[in-house]
N, CA, C and O atoms as a DFTB+ gen file, in Angstrom:
780 C
 N C O
     1  1      78.500     -28.603      91.990
     2  2      79.396     -28.611      90.679
     3  2      78.687     -29.186      89.685
     4  3      79.165     -29.174      88.551
     5  1      77.509     -29.749      89.915
     6  2      76.729     -30.299      88.889
     7  2      76.231     -29.382      87.842
     8  3      76.446     -29.590      86.648
     9  1      75.549     -28.338      88.299
    10  2      75.188     -27.331      87.432
    11  2      75.979     -26.531      86.399
    12  3      75.601     -26.223      85.268
    13  1      77.220     -26.230      87.025
    14  2      78.138     -25.604      86.056
    15  2      78.511     -26.516      85.072
    16  3      78.564     -26.082      83.921
    17  1      78.831     -27.905      85.310
    18  2      79.133     -28.840      84.378
    19  2      78.037     -28.868      83.302
    20  3      78.268     -28.674      82.108
    21  1      76.951     -29.098      83.766
    22  2      75.737     -29.477      82.851
    23  2      75.751     -28.207      82.016
    24  3      75.665     -28.395      80.802
    25  1      75.834     -27.073      82.394
    26  2      75.646     -25.727      81.674
    27  2      76.757     -25.591      80.514
    28  3      76.472     -24.990      79.479
    29  1      78.014     -26.156      80.708
    30  2      79.139     -26.205      79.689
    31  2      78.780     -27.350      78.737
    32  3      78.773     -27.205      77.515
    33  1      78.538     -28.286      79.249
    34  2      78.478     -29.629      78.303
    35  2      77.307     -29.465      77.337
    36  3      77.486     -29.867      76.187
    37  1      76.085     -28.902      77.674
    38  2      74.940     -28.848      76.836
    39  2      75.289     -27.953      75.723
    40  3      74.982     -28.376      74.608
    41  1      75.868     -26.800      75.789
    42  2      76.179     -25.858      74.641
    43  2      77.314     -26.481      73.764
    44  3      77.219     -26.494      72.537
    45  1      78.313     -26.959      74.382
    46  2      79.500     -27.763      73.656
    47  2      79.041     -28.866      72.759
    48  3      79.518     -29.031      71.636
    49  1      78.054     -29.660      73.301
    50  2      77.706     -30.924      72.558
    51  2      76.711     -30.253      71.287
    52  3      76.871     -30.589      70.114
    53  1      75.817     -29.399      71.666
    54  2      75.084     -28.765      70.514
    55  2      75.921     -28.120      69.499
    56  3      75.856     -28.376      68.297
    57  1      76.739     -27.242      70.062
    58  2      77.730     -26.460      69.119
    59  2      78.319     -27.507      68.099
    60  3      78.271     -27.287      66.889
    61  1      78.912     -28.726      68.654
    62  2      79.595     -29.682      67.954
    63  2      78.680     -30.342      66.933
    64  3      79.125     -30.705      65.844
    65  1      77.539     -30.484      67.241
    66  2      76.685     -31.045      66.379
    67  2      76.163     -30.074      65.275
    68  3      76.044     -30.484      64.121
    69  1      75.894     -28.969      65.569
    70  2      75.438     -27.771      64.762
    71  2      76.473     -27.312      63.790
    72  3      76.192     -26.935      62.652
    73  1      77.779     -27.362      64.321
    74  2      78.887     -26.883      63.578
    75  2      79.116     -27.737      62.360
    76  3      79.769     -27.171      61.483
    77  1      78.790     -28.778      62.143
    78  2      78.701     -29.744      60.866
    79  2      77.847     -29.055      59.819
    80  3      78.107     -29.191      58.624
    81  1      76.921     -28.382      60.209
    82  2      75.918     -27.759      59.175
    83  2      76.374     -26.530      58.675
    84  3      76.189     -26.235      57.495
    85  1      77.029     -25.688      59.560
    86  2      77.309     -24.214      59.416
    87  2      78.453     -24.294      58.311
    88  3      79.328     -25.160      58.347
    89  1      78.367     -23.295      57.308
    90  2      79.492     -23.036      56.395
    91  2      79.115     -23.965      55.040
    92  3      79.253     -23.548      53.890
    93  1      78.636     -25.241      55.378
    94  2      78.370     -26.029      54.306
    95  2      76.808     -25.792      53.720
    96  3      76.415     -26.318      52.678
    97  1      76.012     -24.941      54.537
    98  2      74.733     -24.520      54.084
    99  2      73.864     -25.604      53.984
   100  3      72.807     -25.496      53.362
   101  1      74.251     -26.787      54.614
   102  2      73.312     -27.799      54.645
   103  2      73.031     -28.547      53.330
   104  3      71.997     -29.198      53.176
   105  1      73.970     -28.436      52.400
   106  2      73.783     -28.985      50.898
   107  2      73.130     -30.319      50.990
   108  3      73.460     -31.260      51.712
   109  1      72.054     -30.238      50.058
   110  2      71.294     -31.818      49.870
   111  2      70.225     -31.797      50.893
   112  3      69.400     -32.707      50.821
   113  1      70.086     -30.852      51.901
   114  2      69.065     -31.005      52.772
   115  2      67.880     -30.157      52.462
   116  3      66.807     -30.539      52.928
   117  1      67.901     -29.130      51.789
   118  2      66.760     -28.289      51.148
   119  2      66.491     -28.464      49.605
   120  3      67.369     -28.505      48.742
   121  1      65.231     -28.553      49.415
   122  2      64.795     -28.222      47.989
   123  2      64.759     -26.890      47.655
   124  3      64.158     -26.134      48.418
   125  1      65.305     -26.432      46.624
   126  2      65.183     -25.075      46.144
   127  2      63.904     -24.992      45.469
   128  3      63.318     -25.933      44.935
   129  1      63.447     -23.554      45.549
   130  2      62.212     -23.443      44.768
   131  2      61.208     -22.638      45.620
   132  3      61.627     -21.892      46.505
   133  1      59.999     -22.765      45.390
   134  2      58.953     -22.221      46.270
   135  2      58.994     -22.556      47.593
   136  3      59.741     -23.453      47.984
   137  1      58.189     -21.865      48.423
   138  2      58.213     -22.126      49.864
   139  2      57.133     -23.223      50.221
   140  3      56.867     -23.652      51.344
   141  1      56.582     -23.572      49.032
   142  2      55.669     -24.849      49.215
   143  2      56.349     -26.193      49.383
   144  3      55.891     -27.194      49.934
   145  1      57.516     -26.027      48.809
   146  2      58.130     -27.452      48.685
   147  2      58.756     -27.725      50.115
   148  3      59.203     -26.815      50.813
   149  1      58.748     -29.126      50.507
   150  2      59.131     -29.578      51.956
   151  2      60.503     -30.234      51.737
   152  3      60.852     -30.756      50.678
   153  1      61.249     -30.149      52.868
   154  2      62.380     -31.062      52.987
   155  2      61.873     -32.413      53.369
   156  3      60.693     -32.557      53.691
   157  1      62.793     -33.498      53.344
   158  2      62.614     -34.489      53.747
   159  2      62.123     -34.544      55.282
   160  3      61.097     -35.110      55.659
   161  1      62.961     -33.916      56.028
   162  2      62.862     -33.976      57.502
   163  2      61.409     -33.299      57.845
   164  3      60.765     -33.727      58.803
   165  1      60.918     -32.241      57.040
   166  2      59.572     -31.436      57.353
   167  2      58.454     -32.545      57.072
   168  3      57.586     -32.713      57.930
   169  1      58.444     -33.315      55.887
   170  2      57.441     -34.228      55.644
   171  2      57.505     -35.352      56.759
   172  3      56.391     -35.741      57.110
   173  1      58.429     -35.865      57.296
   174  2      58.409     -36.768      58.259
   175  2      57.936     -36.217      59.667
   176  3      57.384     -36.884      60.542
   177  1      58.211     -35.077      59.709
   178  2      57.813     -34.199      61.111
   179  2      56.242     -34.047      61.094
   180  3      55.621     -34.136      62.153
   181  1      55.600     -33.818      59.902
   182  2      54.144     -33.707      59.682
   183  2      53.619     -34.934      60.039
   184  3      52.690     -35.015      60.843
   185  1      54.194     -36.021      59.449
   186  2      53.421     -37.497      59.658
   187  2      53.592     -37.799      61.116
   188  3      52.554     -38.028      61.738
   189  1      54.603     -37.832      61.692
   190  2      54.738     -37.932      63.214
   191  2      54.061     -37.342      64.083
   192  3      53.494     -37.985      64.966
   193  1      53.987     -36.011      64.007
   194  2      53.087     -35.230      64.650
   195  2      51.725     -35.429      64.363
   196  3      50.915     -35.068      65.217
   197  1      51.288     -35.982      63.224
   198  2      49.901     -35.944      62.920
   199  2      48.984     -34.755      63.219
   200  3      47.945     -34.808      63.879
   201  1      49.552     -33.603      62.601
   202  2      49.027     -32.162      62.542
   203  2      49.160     -31.641      64.042
   204  3      48.466     -30.675      64.360
   205  1      49.943     -32.177      64.916
   206  2      50.015     -31.531      66.280
   207  2      50.778     -30.324      66.047
   208  3      51.566     -30.149      65.117
   209  1      50.430     -29.359      67.127
   210  2      51.156     -28.202      67.140
   211  2      52.523     -28.111      67.584
   212  3      52.946     -28.922      68.407
   213  1      53.305     -27.135      67.081
   214  2      54.715     -27.039      67.703
   215  2      54.478     -26.516      69.020
   216  3      53.596     -25.671      69.179
   217  1      55.309     -27.013      70.170
   218  2      55.032     -26.347      71.311
   219  2      56.458     -26.058      71.978
   220  3      57.344     -26.902      72.111
   221  1      56.524     -24.777      72.357
   222  2      58.060     -24.483      73.167
   223  2      57.707     -23.061      73.806
   224  3      56.913     -22.192      73.445
   225  1      58.618     -23.147      74.924
   226  2      58.621     -21.950      75.680
   227  2      59.956     -21.524      76.001
   228  3      60.767     -22.421      76.234
   229  1      60.385     -20.196      76.065
   230  2      61.746     -19.579      76.309
   231  2      61.686     -18.297      76.609
   232  3      60.628     -17.670      76.672
   233  1      62.869     -17.798      76.826
   234  2      63.015     -16.329      77.268
   235  2      63.954     -15.595      76.230
   236  3      65.036     -16.100      75.928
   237  1      63.574     -14.523      75.744
   238  2      64.273     -13.501      74.909
   239  2      65.419     -13.015      75.652
   240  3      65.569     -13.272      76.847
   241  1      66.312     -12.250      74.908
   242  2      67.582     -11.629      75.498
   243  2      66.954     -10.460      76.570
   244  3      67.774      -9.895      77.294
   245  1      65.797     -10.161      76.663
   246  2      65.405      -9.110      77.643
   247  2      64.701      -9.840      78.989
   248  3      64.297      -9.221      79.973
   249  1      64.654     -11.156      78.823
   250  2      64.006     -12.241      79.772
   251  2      62.508     -12.278      79.637
   252  3      61.803     -12.842      80.474
   253  1      61.993     -11.623      78.491
   254  2      60.377     -11.833      78.282
   255  2      60.207     -13.275      77.821
   256  3      61.046     -13.834      77.115
   257  1      59.176     -13.809      78.215
   258  2      58.685     -15.121      77.901
   259  2      58.299     -14.974      76.253
   260  3      57.740     -13.986      75.777
   261  1      58.681     -16.058      75.561
   262  2      58.297     -16.217      74.045
   263  2      58.122     -17.713      74.089
   264  3      58.852     -18.555      74.612
   265  1      56.917     -17.868      73.381
   266  2      56.385     -19.387      73.347
   267  2      55.707     -19.534      72.084
   268  3      55.435     -18.553      71.392
   269  1      55.369     -20.938      71.691
   270  2      54.519     -21.148      70.503
   271  2      53.165     -20.426      70.484
   272  3      52.548     -20.253      69.434
   273  1      52.680     -19.968      71.801
   274  2      51.360     -19.177      71.775
   275  2      51.568     -17.971      70.924
   276  3      50.560     -17.502      70.395
   277  1      52.766     -17.372      70.699
   278  2      53.018     -16.221      70.024
   279  2      52.867     -16.493      68.511
   280  3      52.764     -15.516      67.769
   281  1      52.846     -17.634      68.036
   282  2      52.382     -17.904      66.581
   283  2      51.069     -17.326      66.177
   284  3      50.800     -17.032      65.012
   285  1      50.319     -17.186      67.122
   286  2      48.714     -16.706      66.894
   287  2      48.759     -15.191      66.566
   288  3      47.784     -14.638      66.056
   289  1      49.956     -14.497      66.879
   290  2      49.976     -13.108      66.568
   291  2      50.123     -12.544      65.235
   292  3      49.870     -11.385      64.906
   293  1      50.591     -13.559      64.450
   294  2      50.713     -13.324      62.944
   295  2      50.445     -14.436      62.241
   296  3      50.560     -15.580      62.679
   297  1      49.975     -14.037      60.812
   298  2      49.608     -15.252      59.791
   299  2      50.527     -16.129      59.510
   300  3      50.192     -17.258      59.152
   301  1      51.999     -15.728      59.635
   302  2      53.148     -16.401      59.396
   303  2      54.225     -16.210      60.301
   304  3      54.691     -15.077      60.426
   305  1      54.678     -17.151      60.939
   306  2      56.008     -17.074      61.900
   307  2      57.166     -17.743      61.219
   308  3      57.095     -18.896      60.794
   309  1      58.335     -16.916      61.119
   310  2      59.556     -17.484      60.634
   311  2      60.580     -17.716      62.014
   312  3      60.969     -16.818      62.762
   313  1      60.844     -18.941      62.105
   314  2      61.837     -19.114      63.400
   315  2      63.201     -19.438      62.700
   316  3      63.435     -20.491      62.109
   317  1      64.034     -18.430      62.842
   318  2      65.473     -18.745      62.363
   319  2      66.403     -19.171      63.393
   320  3      66.589     -18.387      64.324
   321  1      67.025     -20.291      63.385
   322  2      67.977     -20.955      64.250
   323  2      69.316     -20.483      63.847
   324  3      69.721     -20.690      62.703
   325  1      70.040     -19.848      64.745
   326  2      71.339     -19.379      64.412
   327  2      72.429     -19.810      65.461
   328  3      72.189     -20.480      66.466
   329  1      73.567     -19.367      65.114
   330  2      74.637     -19.486      66.230
   331  2      75.687     -18.453      65.962
   332  3      75.896     -17.977      64.846
   333  1      76.379     -18.113      67.127
   334  2      77.228     -16.949      67.227
   335  2      78.291     -17.184      66.287
   336  3      78.719     -16.194      65.695
   337  1      78.860     -18.446      66.008
   338  2      79.907     -18.635      65.204
   339  2      79.646     -18.926      64.060
   340  3      80.585     -19.408      63.427
   341  1      78.448     -18.780      63.407
   342  2      78.059     -19.186      62.251
   343  2      77.944     -17.880      61.081
   344  3      76.989     -17.106      61.031
   345  1      79.076     -17.842      60.223
   346  2      79.171     -16.689      59.416
   347  2      77.837     -16.780      58.359
   348  3      77.226     -15.713      58.306
   349  1      77.375     -17.683      57.653
   350  2      76.126     -17.862      56.943
   351  2      74.997     -17.063      57.703
   352  3      74.368     -16.144      57.179
   353  1      74.795     -17.533      59.062
   354  2      73.829     -17.179      59.844
   355  2      73.754     -15.578      60.138
   356  3      72.708     -14.929      60.143
   357  1      74.955     -15.104      60.363
   358  2      75.126     -13.643      60.692
   359  2      74.952     -12.838      59.566
   360  3      74.280     -11.812      59.670
   361  1      75.654     -13.276      58.106
   362  2      75.405     -12.598      56.803
   363  2      74.068     -12.325      56.580
   364  3      73.780     -11.219      56.122
   365  1      73.036     -13.280      56.866
   366  2      71.792     -13.186      56.452
   367  2      70.783     -12.299      57.430
   368  3      69.691     -11.853      57.077
   369  1      71.352     -12.152      58.649
   370  2      70.482     -11.395      59.493
   371  2      70.187     -10.117      59.459
   372  3      69.179      -9.647      59.987
   373  1      71.225      -9.321      58.705
   374  2      70.617      -7.795      58.301
   375  2      69.491      -7.910      57.562
   376  3      68.495      -7.253      57.866
   377  1      69.496      -8.766      56.483
   378  2      68.134      -8.752      55.702
   379  2      67.049      -9.323      56.258
   380  3      65.912      -9.029      55.888
   381  1      67.315     -10.246      57.257
   382  2      66.012     -10.649      58.110
   383  2      65.415      -9.582      58.956
   384  3      64.209      -9.495      59.186
   385  1      66.366      -8.743      59.421
   386  2      66.002      -7.435      60.218
   387  2      65.076      -6.606      59.481
   388  3      64.033      -6.147      59.947
   389  1      65.583      -6.407      58.107
   390  2      64.789      -5.553      57.146
   391  2      63.390      -6.123      56.945
   392  3      62.397      -5.396      56.923
   393  1      63.341      -7.483      56.794
   394  2      62.119      -8.133      56.413
   395  2      61.054      -8.052      57.544
   396  3      59.836      -7.950      57.392
   397  1      61.756      -8.120      58.715
   398  2      60.889      -8.065      59.923
   399  2      60.207      -6.750      60.020
   400  3      59.064      -6.651      60.466
   401  1      60.931      -5.710      59.589
   402  2      60.150      -4.344      59.507
   403  2      59.290      -3.947      58.453
   404  3      58.460      -3.042      58.543
   405  1      59.554      -4.793      57.238
   406  2      58.894      -4.294      56.045
   407  2      57.334      -4.884      56.170
   408  3      56.385      -4.299      55.648
   409  1      57.197      -6.132      56.939
   410  2      55.809      -6.765      56.823
   411  2      54.971      -6.156      58.054
   412  3      55.521      -5.638      59.026
   413  1      53.572      -6.275      57.905
   414  2      52.562      -5.860      58.862
   415  2      52.820      -7.199      59.897
   416  3      52.821      -8.373      59.525
   417  1      53.002      -6.792      61.068
   418  2      53.137      -7.746      62.217
   419  2      52.033      -8.813      62.257
   420  3      52.217      -9.933      62.733
   421  1      50.922      -8.410      61.748
   422  2      49.729      -9.314      61.700
   423  2      49.855     -10.329      60.605
   424  3      49.111     -11.310      60.646
   425  1      50.761     -10.188      59.583
   426  2      51.061     -10.968      58.449
   427  2      52.119     -11.650      58.779
   428  3      52.042     -12.853      58.532
   429  1      53.255     -11.210      59.340
   430  2      54.574     -11.963      59.359
   431  2      55.332     -11.497      60.626
   432  3      55.245     -10.330      61.007
   433  1      55.970     -12.289      61.182
   434  2      57.023     -12.191      62.274
   435  2      58.113     -12.921      62.091
   436  3      58.075     -13.910      61.359
   437  1      59.357     -12.500      62.796
   438  2      60.393     -13.521      62.776
   439  2      60.883     -13.586      64.410
   440  3      60.906     -12.644      65.202
   441  1      61.261     -14.979      64.650
   442  2      61.632     -15.098      66.029
   443  2      63.006     -15.786      65.731
   444  3      63.017     -16.778      65.003
   445  1      64.159     -15.299      66.266
   446  2      65.475     -16.006      66.084
   447  2      65.653     -16.897      67.374
   448  3      65.120     -16.552      68.429
   449  1      66.434     -18.086      67.275
   450  2      66.756     -19.006      68.351
   451  2      68.392     -19.061      68.276
   452  3      68.961     -19.476      67.266
   453  1      68.987     -18.677      69.252
   454  2      70.594     -18.786      69.486
   455  2      70.843     -20.056      69.885
   456  3      70.845     -20.329      71.085
   457  1      71.080     -20.970      68.952
   458  2      71.326     -22.481      69.261
   459  2      72.572     -22.833      70.056
   460  3      72.679     -23.984      70.479
   461  1      73.599     -21.866      70.313
   462  2      74.637     -22.275      71.144
   463  2      74.772     -21.473      72.463
   464  3      75.759     -21.545      73.195
   465  1      73.713     -20.721      72.687
   466  2      73.750     -19.842      73.965
   467  2      72.565     -20.267      74.909
   468  3      71.432     -19.840      74.686
   469  1      72.799     -21.020      75.854
   470  2      71.530     -21.436      76.707
   471  2      71.246     -20.248      77.536
   472  3      71.996     -19.278      77.646
   473  1      69.828     -20.439      78.247
   474  2      69.457     -19.538      79.183
   475  2      70.301     -19.775      80.385
   476  3      70.585     -20.907      80.777
   477  1      70.728     -18.585      81.008
   478  2      71.617     -18.572      82.235
   479  2      73.145     -18.863      81.898
   480  3      73.961     -19.457      82.603
   481  1      73.329     -18.288      80.626
   482  2      74.792     -18.485      80.158
   483  2      75.432     -17.273      80.959
   484  3      74.830     -16.410      81.598
   485  1      76.738     -17.411      80.779
   486  2      77.722     -16.466      81.439
   487  2      77.551     -15.039      80.902
   488  3      77.033     -14.960      79.788
   489  1      77.858     -14.042      81.436
   490  2      77.743     -12.688      81.005
   491  2      78.419     -12.350      79.461
   492  3      77.933     -11.591      78.622
   493  1      79.479     -13.012      79.361
   494  2      80.289     -12.833      78.152
   495  2      79.738     -13.408      77.025
   496  3      79.931     -12.884      75.928
   497  1      78.950     -14.612      77.164
   498  2      78.210     -15.139      76.068
   499  2      76.944     -14.257      75.669
   500  3      76.668     -13.837      74.546
   501  1      76.276     -14.088      76.800
   502  2      75.313     -12.985      76.540
   503  2      75.586     -11.659      75.912
   504  3      74.795     -11.161      75.112
   505  1      76.722     -11.075      76.277
   506  2      77.075      -9.720      75.655
   507  2      77.422      -9.966      74.049
   508  3      77.254      -9.107      73.184
   509  1      77.921     -11.258      73.822
   510  2      78.275     -11.533      72.529
   511  2      77.045     -11.701      71.683
   512  3      77.074     -11.439      70.481
   513  1      75.915     -12.154      72.318
   514  2      74.767     -12.403      71.337
   515  2      74.241     -10.868      71.323
   516  3      73.770     -10.442      70.269
   517  1      74.297     -10.160      72.279
   518  2      73.662      -8.658      72.149
   519  2      74.471      -8.080      71.161
   520  3      73.859      -7.524      70.249
   521  1      75.598      -8.073      71.119
   522  2      76.563      -7.350      70.014
   523  2      76.173      -7.639      68.807
   524  3      75.811      -6.785      67.997
   525  1      76.226      -9.222      68.524
   526  2      75.793      -9.673      67.265
   527  2      74.550      -9.176      66.583
   528  3      74.475      -8.834      65.403
   529  1      73.437      -9.180      67.606
   530  2      72.088      -8.738      67.181
   531  2      72.196      -7.310      66.871
   532  3      71.622      -6.938      65.847
   533  1      72.911      -6.329      67.663
   534  2      72.927      -5.070      67.340
   535  2      73.830      -4.658      66.096
   536  3      73.593      -3.659      65.416
   537  1      74.816      -5.468      65.885
   538  2      75.793      -5.259      64.651
   539  2      75.036      -5.687      63.294
   540  3      75.382      -5.235      62.203
   541  1      74.164      -6.434      63.424
   542  2      73.171      -7.190      62.264
   543  2      71.991      -6.620      62.289
   544  3      71.161      -7.115      61.527
   545  1      71.650      -5.703      62.952
   546  2      70.360      -4.851      63.082
   547  2      69.172      -5.987      63.153
   548  3      68.047      -5.743      62.716
   549  1      69.445      -6.969      63.612
   550  2      68.444      -8.049      63.688
   551  2      67.258      -7.870      64.695
   552  3      67.028      -8.706      65.569
   553  1      66.547      -6.777      64.529
   554  2      65.590      -6.053      65.702
   555  2      64.233      -6.827      65.674
   556  3      63.139      -6.308      65.451
   557  1      64.489      -8.258      65.957
   558  2      63.360      -9.058      66.430
   559  2      63.792      -9.967      67.757
   560  3      64.953     -10.051      68.156
   561  1      62.799     -10.545      68.287
   562  2      63.128     -11.422      69.332
   563  2      63.971     -12.581      69.067
   564  3      63.815     -13.354      68.121
   565  1      64.964     -12.659      70.052
   566  2      65.955     -13.623      69.996
   567  2      65.807     -14.647      71.238
   568  3      65.987     -14.207      72.373
   569  1      65.510     -15.891      71.055
   570  2      65.313     -16.820      72.297
   571  2      66.479     -17.616      72.472
   572  3      67.021     -18.160      71.510
   573  1      66.943     -17.729      73.750
   574  2      67.953     -18.545      74.380
   575  2      67.702     -20.014      74.300
   576  3      66.549     -20.413      74.465
   577  1      68.699     -20.884      74.057
   578  2      68.535     -22.258      73.989
   579  2      68.099     -22.753      75.338
   580  3      68.632     -22.234      76.318
   581  1      67.108     -23.783      75.532
   582  2      66.802     -24.498      76.736
   583  2      66.203     -25.817      76.201
   584  3      66.090     -26.111      75.011
   585  1      65.842     -26.558      77.251
   586  2      65.470     -28.074      77.077
   587  2      64.205     -28.127      76.258
   588  3      64.065     -29.007      75.410
   589  1      63.291     -27.227      76.479
   590  2      62.054     -27.163      75.703
   591  2      62.391     -27.293      74.221
   592  3      61.905     -28.144      73.477
   593  1      63.313     -26.316      73.857
   594  2      63.808     -26.250      72.384
   595  2      64.304     -27.420      71.933
   596  3      63.889     -28.035      70.951
   597  1      65.430     -27.814      72.838
   598  2      66.147     -29.163      72.419
   599  2      65.337     -30.259      72.276
   600  3      65.511     -31.022      71.326
   601  1      64.424     -30.454      73.139
   602  2      63.551     -31.695      73.184
   603  2      62.471     -31.682      71.882
   604  3      62.104     -32.700      71.294
   605  1      62.074     -30.404      71.585
   606  2      61.105     -30.209      70.628
   607  2      61.589     -29.723      69.219
   608  3      62.093     -30.490      68.398
   609  1      61.407     -28.471      69.021
   610  2      61.596     -27.891      67.849
   611  2      62.925     -28.195      67.198
   612  3      62.958     -28.444      65.993
   613  1      64.041     -28.188      67.946
   614  2      65.375     -28.327      67.537
   615  2      65.915     -29.734      67.566
   616  3      67.118     -29.959      67.435
   617  1      64.985     -30.708      67.746
   618  2      65.591     -31.950      68.017
   619  2      66.174     -32.799      66.767
   620  3      66.980     -33.720      66.897
   621  1      65.637     -32.343      65.525
   622  2      66.229     -32.872      64.376
   623  2      67.042     -31.802      63.446
   624  3      67.210     -31.894      62.230
   625  1      67.485     -30.816      64.272
   626  2      68.200     -29.698      63.543
   627  2      69.727     -30.232      63.360
   628  3      70.364     -30.655      64.324
   629  1      70.192     -30.184      62.208
   630  2      71.662     -30.671      62.000
   631  2      72.479     -29.825      61.656
   632  3      73.652     -30.196      61.704
   633  1      72.228     -28.517      61.225
   634  2      73.014     -27.443      60.950
   635  2      72.378     -26.189      60.872
   636  3      71.171     -26.148      60.636
   637  1      73.102     -25.055      61.058
   638  2      72.751     -23.785      61.053
   639  2      73.051     -22.884      60.070
   640  3      74.238     -22.971      59.755
   641  1      72.416     -22.012      59.430
   642  2      70.992     -21.690      59.877
   643  2      70.027     -22.642      59.421
   644  3      70.053     -23.014      58.248
   645  1      69.153     -23.086      60.257
   646  2      67.941     -23.760      60.009
   647  2      66.665     -22.701      60.140
   648  3      66.614     -21.931      61.100
   649  1      65.777     -22.712      59.251
   650  2      64.467     -21.953      59.475
   651  2      63.224     -22.665      59.181
   652  3      63.084     -23.372      58.183
   653  1      62.209     -22.442      60.180
   654  2      61.102     -23.048      60.114
   655  2      59.941     -22.007      59.947
   656  3      59.982     -20.969      60.607
   657  1      58.913     -22.255      59.088
   658  2      57.854     -21.747      58.996
   659  2      56.507     -22.187      59.514
   660  3      55.987     -23.172      58.991
   661  1      55.910     -21.569      60.464
   662  2      54.493     -21.782      61.161
   663  2      53.506     -20.994      60.848
   664  3      53.679     -19.778      60.779
   665  1      52.246     -21.608      60.596
   666  2      51.029     -20.612      60.537
   667  2      50.567     -20.274      61.974
   668  3      51.174     -20.584      62.999
   669  1      49.373     -19.575      61.894
   670  2      48.850     -19.048      63.201
   671  2      48.413     -20.086      64.284
   672  3      48.230     -19.841      65.476
   673  1      48.257     -21.484      63.551
   674  2      47.836     -22.535      64.526
   675  2      48.965     -23.233      64.896
   676  3      48.780     -24.299      65.484
   677  1      50.100     -22.868      64.682
   678  2      51.391     -23.694      65.019
   679  2      51.748     -24.683      64.134
   680  3      52.775     -25.302      64.413
   681  1      51.091     -25.014      63.033
   682  2      51.392     -26.147      61.893
   683  2      52.651     -25.802      61.168
   684  3      52.720     -24.681      60.665
   685  1      53.586     -26.572      61.061
   686  2      54.795     -26.413      60.227
   687  2      54.368     -26.388      58.806
   688  3      53.581     -27.215      58.345
   689  1      54.844     -25.524      58.193
   690  2      54.488     -25.313      56.885
   691  2      55.626     -25.672      55.856
   692  3      55.396     -26.171      54.755
   693  1      57.055     -25.319      56.402
   694  2      58.186     -25.375      55.539
   695  2      59.528     -25.396      56.503
   696  3      59.572     -24.923      57.639
   697  1      60.458     -25.955      55.905
   698  2      61.645     -25.950      56.656
   699  2      62.961     -25.608      55.547
   700  3      63.060     -26.158      54.450
   701  1      63.786     -24.740      56.003
   702  2      64.823     -24.408      55.026
   703  2      66.009     -24.605      55.754
   704  3      66.028     -24.162      56.903
   705  1      67.126     -25.255      55.263
   706  2      68.469     -25.526      55.824
   707  2      69.510     -24.626      54.940
   708  3      69.716     -24.861      53.749
   709  1      70.013     -23.785      55.516
   710  2      71.035     -22.969      54.762
   711  2      70.463     -21.531      54.656
   712  3      69.267     -21.280      54.804
   713  1      71.416     -20.610      54.389
   714  2      71.184     -19.108      54.440
   715  2      70.591     -18.898      52.972
   716  3      70.728     -19.710      52.057
   717  1      69.940     -17.735      52.893
   718  2      69.246     -17.224      51.656
   719  2      69.251     -15.632      51.540
   720  3      69.142     -14.975      52.575
   721  1      69.366     -15.039      50.384
   722  2      69.173     -13.590      50.366
   723  2      67.927     -13.191      50.700
   724  3      67.031     -13.996      50.957
   725  1      67.752     -11.688      50.724
   726  2      66.484     -11.150      51.188
   727  2      65.333     -11.550      49.951
   728  3      64.177     -11.829      50.269
   729  1      65.703     -11.545      48.763
   730  2      64.893     -11.683      47.587
   731  2      64.282     -13.153      47.803
   732  3      63.066     -13.346      47.787
   733  1      65.113     -14.051      47.983
   734  2      64.785     -15.607      48.099
   735  2      63.792     -15.681      49.368
   736  3      62.792     -16.392      49.273
   737  1      64.005     -15.077      50.363
   738  2      63.168     -15.329      51.650
   739  2      61.891     -14.581      51.389
   740  3      60.837     -15.082      51.780
   741  1      61.890     -13.398      50.750
   742  2      60.707     -12.713      50.542
   743  2      59.623     -13.576      49.585
   744  3      58.411     -13.666      49.780
   745  1      60.412     -14.194      48.483
   746  2      59.604     -15.093      47.676
   747  2      58.942     -16.267      48.486
   748  3      57.753     -16.548      48.335
   749  1      59.687     -16.870      49.265
   750  2      59.169     -17.874      50.021
   751  2      57.925     -17.378      51.223
   752  3      56.879     -17.992      51.438
   753  1      58.299     -16.329      51.785
   754  2      57.328     -15.629      52.780
   755  2      56.029     -15.171      52.141
   756  3      54.934     -15.333      52.680
   757  1      56.228     -14.542      50.867
   758  2      54.908     -14.250      50.356
   759  2      54.311     -15.461      49.856
   760  3      53.110     -15.540      50.115
   761  1      54.806     -16.438      49.207
   762  2      54.041     -17.538      48.888
   763  2      53.404     -18.231      50.034
   764  3      52.271     -18.670      49.837
   765  1      53.899     -18.387      51.100
   766  2      53.464     -18.830      52.280
   767  2      52.193     -17.928      52.748
   768  3      51.129     -18.458      53.067
   769  1      52.375     -16.658      52.761
   770  2      51.333     -15.989      53.377
   771  2      50.146     -16.120      52.576
   772  3      49.066     -16.144      53.167
   773  1      50.181     -16.218      51.194
   774  2      49.399     -16.168      50.136
   775  2      48.406     -17.660      50.415
   776  3      47.188     -17.663      50.240
   777  1      49.048     -18.649      50.788
   778  2      48.511     -19.956      50.868
   779  2      47.271     -19.895      51.800
   780  3      46.622     -20.915      52.032
């Protein structure tokens, strides 16, 4: 009985924490403007990590391994953390899907992280994720939640959507809390690719 209990508690606790940020857009957490600006949490993370690479490993919806090693495939990687209950997350995903198709994969890629559905979740939860990805045309890899993500990249996430940008070496370049439209994301992406 330990495993089913643990599988239920982890998503519930994380959902409760993340729910506080959804809908509010994380007001006050993000600096508006160019992609070069950092949030308070980004600057702290860079100092604490002393230039260390982001490290994570997980599985996408098809069971394929996705990890921080994949950052090397593109000049810029956008990690978009979302939840199945988050309207702002779901509203921006169609345009994120368009952006994923518009850029050369050597320049830019998107990886989604489903923050409230863990690896090994029940069929109903997994089907919901698949339906939402299909409905939003977000045709890029989506990683299910696991301890590697909770203990690492998502440790300081307080709301969804939260988006991280990493370079090929895995260095965190920017963090954005809240949803944006396609034009705003494109401005940030283009600015970071040019750096």
